[in-house]
Short mmCIF file of C-alpha atoms in Angstrom, two decimals:
data_model
loop_
_atom_site.label_atom_id
_atom_site.label_comp_id
_atom_site.label_asym_id
_atom_site.label_seq_id
_atom_site.Cartn_x
_atom_site.Cartn_y
_atom_site.Cartn_z
CA MET A 1 0.14 0.07 0.03
CA LYS A 2 2.76 2.51 1.14
CA LEU A 3 4.42 1.41 -1.75
CA MET A 4 1.59 1.81 -3.97
CA LYS A 5 1.11 5.54 -2.42
CA ARG A 6 4.91 6.16 -3.24
CA LEU A 7 4.68 5.31 -6.64
CA MET A 8 1.51 7.13 -7.37
CA ALA A 9 3.18 10.45 -5.75
CA GLY A 10 5.98 9.75 -7.93
CA THR A 11 4.11 9.44 -11.12
CA VAL A 12 2.37 12.47 -10.61
CA ALA A 13 5.31 14.39 -9.56
CA GLY A 14 6.90 12.99 -12.71
CA VAL A 15 3.98 14.05 -14.73
CA LEU A 16 3.95 17.82 -13.37
CA VAL A 17 7.51 17.80 -14.16
CA ALA A 18 6.90 16.72 -17.71
CA THR A 19 4.19 18.98 -18.14
CA LEU A 20 6.17 22.03 -16.85
CA PHE A 21 8.91 21.03 -18.61
CA ALA A 22 6.83 20.90 -21.84
CA SER A 23 4.94 24.27 -21.57
CA ALA A 24 7.93 26.03 -20.89
CA ALA A 25 9.86 24.49 -23.96
CA HIS A 26 6.62 25.67 -25.34
CA ALA A 27 6.65 29.05 -24.09
CA ALA A 28 10.27 29.20 -25.51
CA GLU A 29 9.17 28.34 -29.27
CA PRO A 30 8.40 31.86 -30.73
CA ALA A 31 5.92 32.04 -32.94
CA ALA A 32 5.49 28.12 -33.43
CA ALA A 33 1.87 27.79 -34.12
CA PRO A 34 -0.11 26.61 -30.93
CA ALA A 35 -0.21 22.92 -30.08
CA PRO A 36 -1.94 21.95 -33.36
CA ALA A 37 -5.59 20.44 -32.84
CA ALA A 38 -4.96 16.77 -34.22
CA GLY A 39 -6.67 16.19 -37.30
CA VAL A 40 -8.25 18.42 -39.68
CA ASN A 41 -8.32 21.60 -37.63
CA THR A 42 -4.96 22.64 -37.59
CA PHE A 43 -4.02 25.86 -36.85
CA ASN A 44 -2.54 26.64 -40.21
CA ARG A 45 -4.30 24.42 -42.98
CA LEU A 46 -2.80 25.97 -46.23
CA MET A 47 0.48 27.76 -45.54
CA LYS A 48 3.48 25.51 -45.46
CA PRO A 49 5.45 25.38 -41.78
CA LYS A 50 8.72 26.85 -41.65
CA SER A 51 10.34 23.78 -41.30
CA ASP A 52 9.35 22.61 -44.74
CA ARG A 53 11.73 24.90 -45.97
CA ASN A 54 15.14 24.04 -47.97
CA PRO A 55 14.60 20.32 -47.26
CA ALA A 56 17.23 17.98 -47.39
CA GLN A 57 17.75 16.34 -51.25
CA ALA A 58 17.06 12.82 -49.32
CA ASN A 59 13.67 14.04 -48.60
CA ASP A 60 12.49 16.61 -51.02
CA GLY A 61 10.40 14.52 -53.25
CA ILE A 62 12.54 14.57 -56.48
CA HIS A 63 16.08 12.89 -55.72
CA ASP A 64 16.30 9.47 -55.07
CA PRO A 65 17.20 8.44 -51.38
CA THR A 66 18.68 5.27 -52.06
CA CYS A 67 21.01 6.70 -55.01
CA GLU A 68 24.63 7.03 -53.73
CA GLY A 69 25.20 10.40 -55.10
CA THR A 70 22.15 12.18 -53.58
CA GLY A 71 23.88 11.42 -49.87
CA LEU A 72 27.19 13.84 -51.25
CA LEU A 73 25.30 16.64 -52.43
CA GLN A 74 25.55 20.17 -50.26
CA LEU A 75 22.39 20.50 -48.09
CA PRO A 76 20.58 23.90 -49.16
CA LYS A 77 20.50 24.51 -45.46
CA GLU A 78 24.16 24.49 -44.93
CA ALA A 79 24.85 26.93 -47.97
CA PHE A 80 22.34 29.21 -46.84
CA LYS A 81 23.17 29.24 -43.02
CA ASP A 82 24.70 32.79 -43.19
CA MET A 83 22.92 34.23 -46.37
CA PRO A 84 20.01 37.36 -45.97
CA GLU A 85 16.81 35.71 -45.63
CA ALA A 86 13.86 36.54 -48.17
CA SER A 87 10.24 35.22 -47.53
CA SER A 88 9.97 32.86 -50.83
CA GLY A 89 11.75 31.40 -53.68
CA ASN A 90 15.13 29.77 -52.08
CA TYR A 91 14.46 31.98 -48.57
CA VAL A 92 17.62 33.84 -49.81
CA ASP A 93 17.56 37.40 -50.96
CA TRP A 94 20.19 36.80 -53.37
CA VAL A 95 20.80 40.36 -54.26
CA GLN A 96 22.04 41.47 -50.78
CA ALA A 97 24.28 38.26 -50.93
CA LEU A 98 25.99 39.27 -53.73
CA ASN A 99 26.23 42.92 -52.45
CA LYS A 100 27.54 41.86 -49.56
CA GLN A 101 30.09 39.32 -51.24
CA LEU A 102 28.74 36.52 -49.20
CA ILE A 103 28.88 34.83 -52.33
CA LYS A 104 31.34 35.53 -55.37
CA PRO A 105 29.85 33.93 -58.70
CA ARG A 106 31.97 34.09 -61.17
CA TYR A 107 31.10 36.32 -64.37
CA ASP A 108 33.55 33.98 -66.67
CA ARG A 109 33.45 30.45 -66.76
CA LYS A 110 37.05 30.44 -66.12
CA ASN A 111 38.31 33.51 -64.92
CA PRO A 112 37.30 34.36 -61.56
CA ASN A 113 38.46 37.90 -61.87
CA GLU A 114 36.36 39.01 -64.53
CA GLU A 115 33.89 41.77 -63.65
CA PRO A 116 30.41 42.31 -64.95
CA VAL A 117 29.42 45.02 -66.68
CA VAL A 118 26.91 46.76 -64.61
CA LEU A 119 24.19 49.28 -66.21
CA ASP A 120 22.90 51.81 -63.78
CA LEU A 121 19.59 52.87 -65.28
CA ASP A 122 16.06 52.15 -63.76
CA ILE A 123 13.02 51.98 -65.82
CA VAL A 124 9.82 53.34 -64.10
CA ARG A 125 6.60 51.84 -65.26
CA GLU A 126 3.67 53.32 -64.09
CA VAL A 127 0.56 51.35 -62.58
CA LYS A 128 -3.08 52.12 -62.38
CA GLY A 129 -4.94 51.32 -59.45
CA THR A 130 -3.42 51.64 -55.77
CA MET A 131 -0.25 49.31 -56.38
CA PRO A 132 2.49 51.35 -56.22
CA ASP A 133 4.92 52.10 -59.50
CA VAL A 134 7.35 49.38 -60.77
CA VAL A 135 10.73 50.18 -60.89
CA TYR A 136 12.99 48.14 -62.67
CA PRO A 137 16.39 48.29 -62.03
CA HIS A 138 19.25 47.50 -64.89
CA ASP A 139 22.07 47.30 -62.25
CA ARG A 140 20.59 44.77 -60.21
CA HIS A 141 20.16 42.64 -63.28
CA THR A 142 23.09 43.20 -65.22
CA MET A 143 25.09 41.80 -62.03
CA TRP A 144 23.87 38.61 -63.05
CA LEU A 145 22.67 38.95 -66.59
CA ASP A 146 24.23 39.87 -69.96
CA CYS A 147 22.00 42.21 -72.24
CA SER A 148 21.35 40.03 -74.60
CA ASN A 149 19.66 37.63 -71.80
CA CYS A 150 16.70 39.99 -72.30
CA HIS A 151 17.08 42.34 -75.45
CA PRO A 152 15.48 42.21 -77.79
CA ASP A 153 13.98 38.58 -77.20
CA ILE A 154 12.05 39.53 -74.23
CA PHE A 155 11.97 43.02 -74.19
CA ILE A 156 12.43 45.88 -77.07
CA PRO A 157 15.30 47.93 -75.43
CA GLU A 158 13.09 51.18 -75.76
CA LYS A 159 11.09 52.29 -72.76
CA GLY A 160 7.18 52.19 -73.16
CA LYS A 161 7.82 49.60 -76.08
CA ASN A 162 6.89 46.78 -74.42
CA GLN A 163 3.47 45.77 -72.92
CA ILE A 164 3.64 44.23 -69.42
CA SER A 165 1.11 43.03 -66.95
CA MET A 166 0.70 40.73 -64.10
CA ALA A 167 -1.07 38.50 -66.04
CA MET A 168 1.37 38.11 -68.54
CA ILE A 169 3.85 37.76 -65.51
CA LEU A 170 2.25 35.09 -64.06
CA MET A 171 2.00 33.21 -67.26
CA GLY A 172 5.82 33.16 -67.31
CA GLN A 173 6.19 35.88 -69.83
CA LYS A 174 7.97 39.15 -69.51
CA CYS A 175 9.62 39.44 -65.80
CA GLY A 176 7.90 35.71 -65.43
CA VAL A 177 10.45 34.46 -67.60
CA CYS A 178 12.95 34.60 -64.48
CA HIS A 179 10.72 35.59 -61.75
CA GLY A 180 8.56 32.79 -60.36
CA LYS A 181 11.33 30.30 -62.02
CA VAL A 182 14.71 31.22 -60.57
CA ALA A 183 14.79 34.88 -59.73
CA PHE A 184 12.52 35.86 -56.41
CA PRO A 185 8.94 34.63 -57.17
CA VAL A 186 5.80 37.08 -57.80
CA ALA A 187 4.71 36.54 -53.94
CA GLU A 188 7.08 39.01 -53.20
CA CYS A 189 5.14 42.01 -54.79
CA ARG A 190 6.77 45.19 -52.93
CA LYS A 191 10.32 44.22 -54.53
CA CYS A 192 8.72 45.03 -58.08
CA HIS A 193 6.24 47.57 -56.93
CA SER A 194 8.90 49.80 -54.93
CA LYS A 195 7.87 53.44 -55.54
CA LYS A 196 4.92 54.93 -53.65
CA LYS A 197 2.44 56.94 -55.78
CA ASP A 198 3.50 60.13 -53.54
CA GLY A 199 6.79 59.65 -55.17
CA SER A 200 8.86 57.88 -52.10
CA GLY A 201 10.64 55.10 -52.41
CA GLY A 202 11.73 53.13 -55.80
CA GLY A 203 15.39 53.32 -56.86
CA LYS A 204 17.43 51.12 -54.07
CA PRO A 205 14.93 49.71 -51.34
CA ALA A 206 16.24 51.05 -48.03
CA ALA A 207 17.36 47.74 -46.92
CA GLN A 208 20.05 47.98 -49.48
CA ALA A 209 22.65 50.12 -47.83
CA GLU A 210 25.32 50.54 -50.45
CA PRO A 211 24.24 51.46 -54.02
CA ALA A 212 24.77 47.96 -55.90
CA LYS A 213 26.76 49.86 -58.50
CA SER A 214 29.90 50.34 -56.55
CA GLU A 215 30.16 47.12 -55.46
CA PRO A 216 30.76 44.81 -58.27
CA ALA A 217 34.15 46.92 -58.90
CA LYS A 218 35.69 44.65 -56.04
CA LYS A 219 37.93 41.89 -56.89
CA PRO A 220 36.64 38.25 -55.45
CA THR A 221 39.21 37.03 -53.14
CA LYS A 222 40.06 34.37 -55.35
CA MET B 1 -18.36 44.68 -68.63
CA LYS B 2 -15.78 47.55 -69.15
CA PRO B 3 -12.62 46.01 -70.58
CA ILE B 4 -10.79 46.91 -67.16
CA GLY B 5 -13.11 44.80 -65.21
CA ARG B 6 -12.10 41.60 -67.31
CA GLY B 7 -8.60 42.56 -66.85
CA PHE B 8 -9.22 42.99 -63.06
CA TRP B 9 -10.84 39.21 -62.89
CA ARG B 10 -8.20 37.54 -64.67
CA LEU B 11 -5.48 38.67 -62.76
CA THR B 12 -7.51 38.11 -59.34
CA MET B 13 -8.14 34.78 -60.77
CA ALA B 14 -4.49 34.04 -61.49
CA LEU B 15 -3.16 35.40 -58.25
CA ALA B 16 -5.65 33.45 -56.34
CA LEU B 17 -4.72 30.62 -58.41
CA ALA B 18 -1.04 31.23 -57.81
CA LEU B 19 -1.50 31.49 -54.01
CA CYS B 20 -3.54 28.70 -53.48
CA LEU B 21 -2.06 26.02 -55.72
CA GLY B 22 1.10 26.59 -53.87
CA MET B 23 0.23 24.66 -50.46
CA ASP B 24 1.12 21.29 -51.79
CA ALA B 25 3.69 22.01 -54.14
CA ALA B 26 6.68 19.65 -53.94
CA LEU B 27 9.13 20.22 -51.47
CA ALA B 28 11.91 20.37 -53.85
CA GLU B 29 14.42 23.45 -53.70
CA TYR B 30 13.34 26.50 -55.61
CA ALA B 31 14.42 26.21 -59.20
CA ASP B 32 16.08 22.86 -59.09
CA VAL B 33 15.65 21.52 -62.68
CA VAL B 34 14.78 17.82 -63.73
CA LEU B 35 15.94 16.66 -66.97
CA ASN B 36 14.70 13.21 -68.12
CA SER B 37 13.71 13.41 -72.21
CA GLN B 38 15.88 10.44 -72.55
CA ALA B 39 17.65 9.50 -69.50
CA GLU B 40 15.08 6.98 -67.85
CA ALA B 41 14.29 5.55 -71.43
CA GLN B 42 18.00 4.68 -71.58
CA GLY B 43 17.92 2.88 -68.28
CA VAL B 44 19.61 5.93 -66.04
CA ARG B 45 17.97 7.94 -63.11
CA PRO B 46 16.61 11.37 -64.10
CA VAL B 47 19.01 14.10 -63.78
CA ILE B 48 18.48 17.17 -61.18
CA TYR B 49 20.30 20.01 -61.72
CA PRO B 50 20.35 22.49 -59.02
CA HIS B 51 20.18 26.33 -59.64
CA TRP B 52 20.80 27.38 -56.51
CA PHE B 53 24.08 25.51 -55.89
CA HIS B 54 25.43 27.05 -59.17
CA ARG B 55 24.39 30.46 -59.17
CA ILE B 56 26.32 30.69 -55.69
CA ARG B 57 29.57 29.88 -58.08
CA PHE B 58 28.44 31.58 -61.44
CA ARG B 59 26.49 34.31 -62.74
CA CYS B 60 23.02 33.51 -64.97
CA LYS B 61 25.20 35.12 -67.71
CA VAL B 62 27.85 32.21 -67.90
CA CYS B 63 25.34 29.18 -68.76
CA HIS B 64 22.77 31.38 -70.33
CA ASN B 65 24.78 33.44 -72.60
CA GLU B 66 28.45 31.92 -72.73
CA LEU B 67 27.72 28.67 -72.58
CA GLY B 68 24.58 29.00 -74.86
CA PHE B 69 21.92 27.03 -72.81
CA GLU B 70 18.41 28.47 -73.80
CA MET B 71 16.40 29.69 -70.73
CA LYS B 72 13.68 27.18 -71.43
CA VAL B 73 13.34 24.05 -69.90
CA GLY B 74 13.48 20.99 -72.24
CA SER B 75 14.82 23.44 -75.00
CA ASN B 76 18.38 22.19 -74.73
CA GLN B 77 19.08 19.02 -76.28
CA ILE B 78 21.49 17.54 -73.59
CA ASP B 79 22.81 13.99 -74.00
CA MET B 80 26.21 12.18 -72.79
CA ASN B 81 27.76 12.25 -76.17
CA LYS B 82 27.66 16.01 -76.41
CA ILE B 83 28.52 16.41 -72.47
CA LEU B 84 31.53 14.43 -72.74
CA ASP B 85 32.46 16.86 -76.24
CA GLY B 86 32.31 19.44 -73.54
CA LYS B 87 28.96 20.76 -74.50
CA PHE B 88 26.38 21.97 -71.90
CA CYS B 89 27.17 20.36 -68.48
CA GLY B 90 30.29 19.00 -70.06
CA MET B 91 31.69 22.59 -70.40
CA CYS B 92 32.75 22.65 -66.65
CA HIS B 93 31.96 18.98 -65.47
CA ASN B 94 35.03 17.73 -67.22
CA GLY B 95 37.82 17.36 -64.30
CA ASP B 96 38.98 20.61 -64.62
CA ILE B 97 36.64 23.52 -63.46
CA ALA B 98 34.32 20.94 -61.57
CA TRP B 99 34.33 17.02 -61.44
CA GLY B 100 34.15 14.81 -64.40
CA THR B 101 31.63 12.74 -65.84
CA GLU B 102 32.81 9.46 -64.24
CA PHE B 103 30.33 10.45 -61.31
CA CYS B 104 27.64 9.70 -62.74
CA ASP B 105 25.17 9.40 -59.74
CA ARG B 106 25.80 13.28 -58.78
CA CYS B 107 23.87 14.29 -61.75
CA HIS B 108 21.53 11.12 -61.96
CA SER B 109 20.11 11.36 -58.85
CA GLY B 110 16.23 11.59 -59.47
CA LEU B 111 13.71 9.62 -58.52
CA PRO B 112 12.12 7.27 -61.61
CA GLY B 113 9.12 8.55 -63.21
CA LEU B 114 10.06 12.34 -62.98
CA GLN B 115 9.20 14.65 -65.99
CA THR B 116 11.34 17.01 -67.49
CA GLY B 117 10.72 20.25 -65.70
CA ILE B 118 11.46 23.12 -63.25
CA ARG B 119 10.76 22.35 -59.63
CA GLY B 120 10.20 23.82 -56.10
CA GLY B 121 7.43 25.92 -56.92
CA SER B 122 8.76 27.17 -59.93
CA LYS B 123 6.78 26.09 -63.25
CA SER B 124 7.83 26.86 -66.90
CA THR B 125 4.27 28.23 -67.90
CA GLY B 126 1.40 29.53 -65.84
CA PRO B 127 1.35 31.10 -62.31
CA GLY B 128 4.40 29.23 -60.05
CA GLU B 129 3.22 27.49 -57.04
CA TYR B 130 4.58 29.15 -53.94
#
């Protein structure tokens, strides 16, 4: 009987401690969804949890986990560890990563010291309605791309000669040739719609401390 | 109906589609490309080309201008003979700039049955899935 009581007390204490620990651990988790109700009524139903981002190749749904090569590939999470975050795509802000020289992608296949030909020319496209105007920055594109990647196949190089709409972009045309495929996706409206109707904003986003054009002059440190 | 109304409706639909479809999109890393026009039919696993890994090392221009990769999935007729001749992936995967073609399963690492196309939320035509 005594033993029984002690056992019970022990169990109760154990459960209490465990509960305390659990709730403490829970409190420490910042924005994690509150304990998901089991079954159909999860807190976030359609939004993907953050933990799903940048999965390891072995369980990304396209690599064969039984293939020896798969295990040798670099984990995206490892590569992106110290990179500035973005809210979609690879969840990496590639413009900032390049500006801050956290990455030093070659501009030439063989010569690591070749520097890009950067054109500093912003094109403002007025947008009807409430959305801020679109600023198309040549500088942040020519750091990655050659003129002939866009001119003349995607865009005639003359302001106003190209009809562009959101529907076209979403269908993978115009800006949508890259945005939504490899460059940041359409979800990040404000990166393109950056010039407020009262004239503020546009050009270089505030987050971008130093103007991009002065950056690429630095030589990559091999 | 005024034309602006129709345009707006189309945009709304497209946006709604883009935002809703996203939810059960594959987990693959954004902009991973599956190349499987012949691979599986020839008895090897589909190829998976990771954009994120390569753009850390090269600007887009290197492949899409210098090396002549068309910016459209499936439009480059890549095969092993061309790669061994130093074209496409073989411009770099030659034991000089990057490891060579003998490491088959680093490129041929895809699950059987995959269709050629861009993954991880990206789509070649139509709204992507985020």
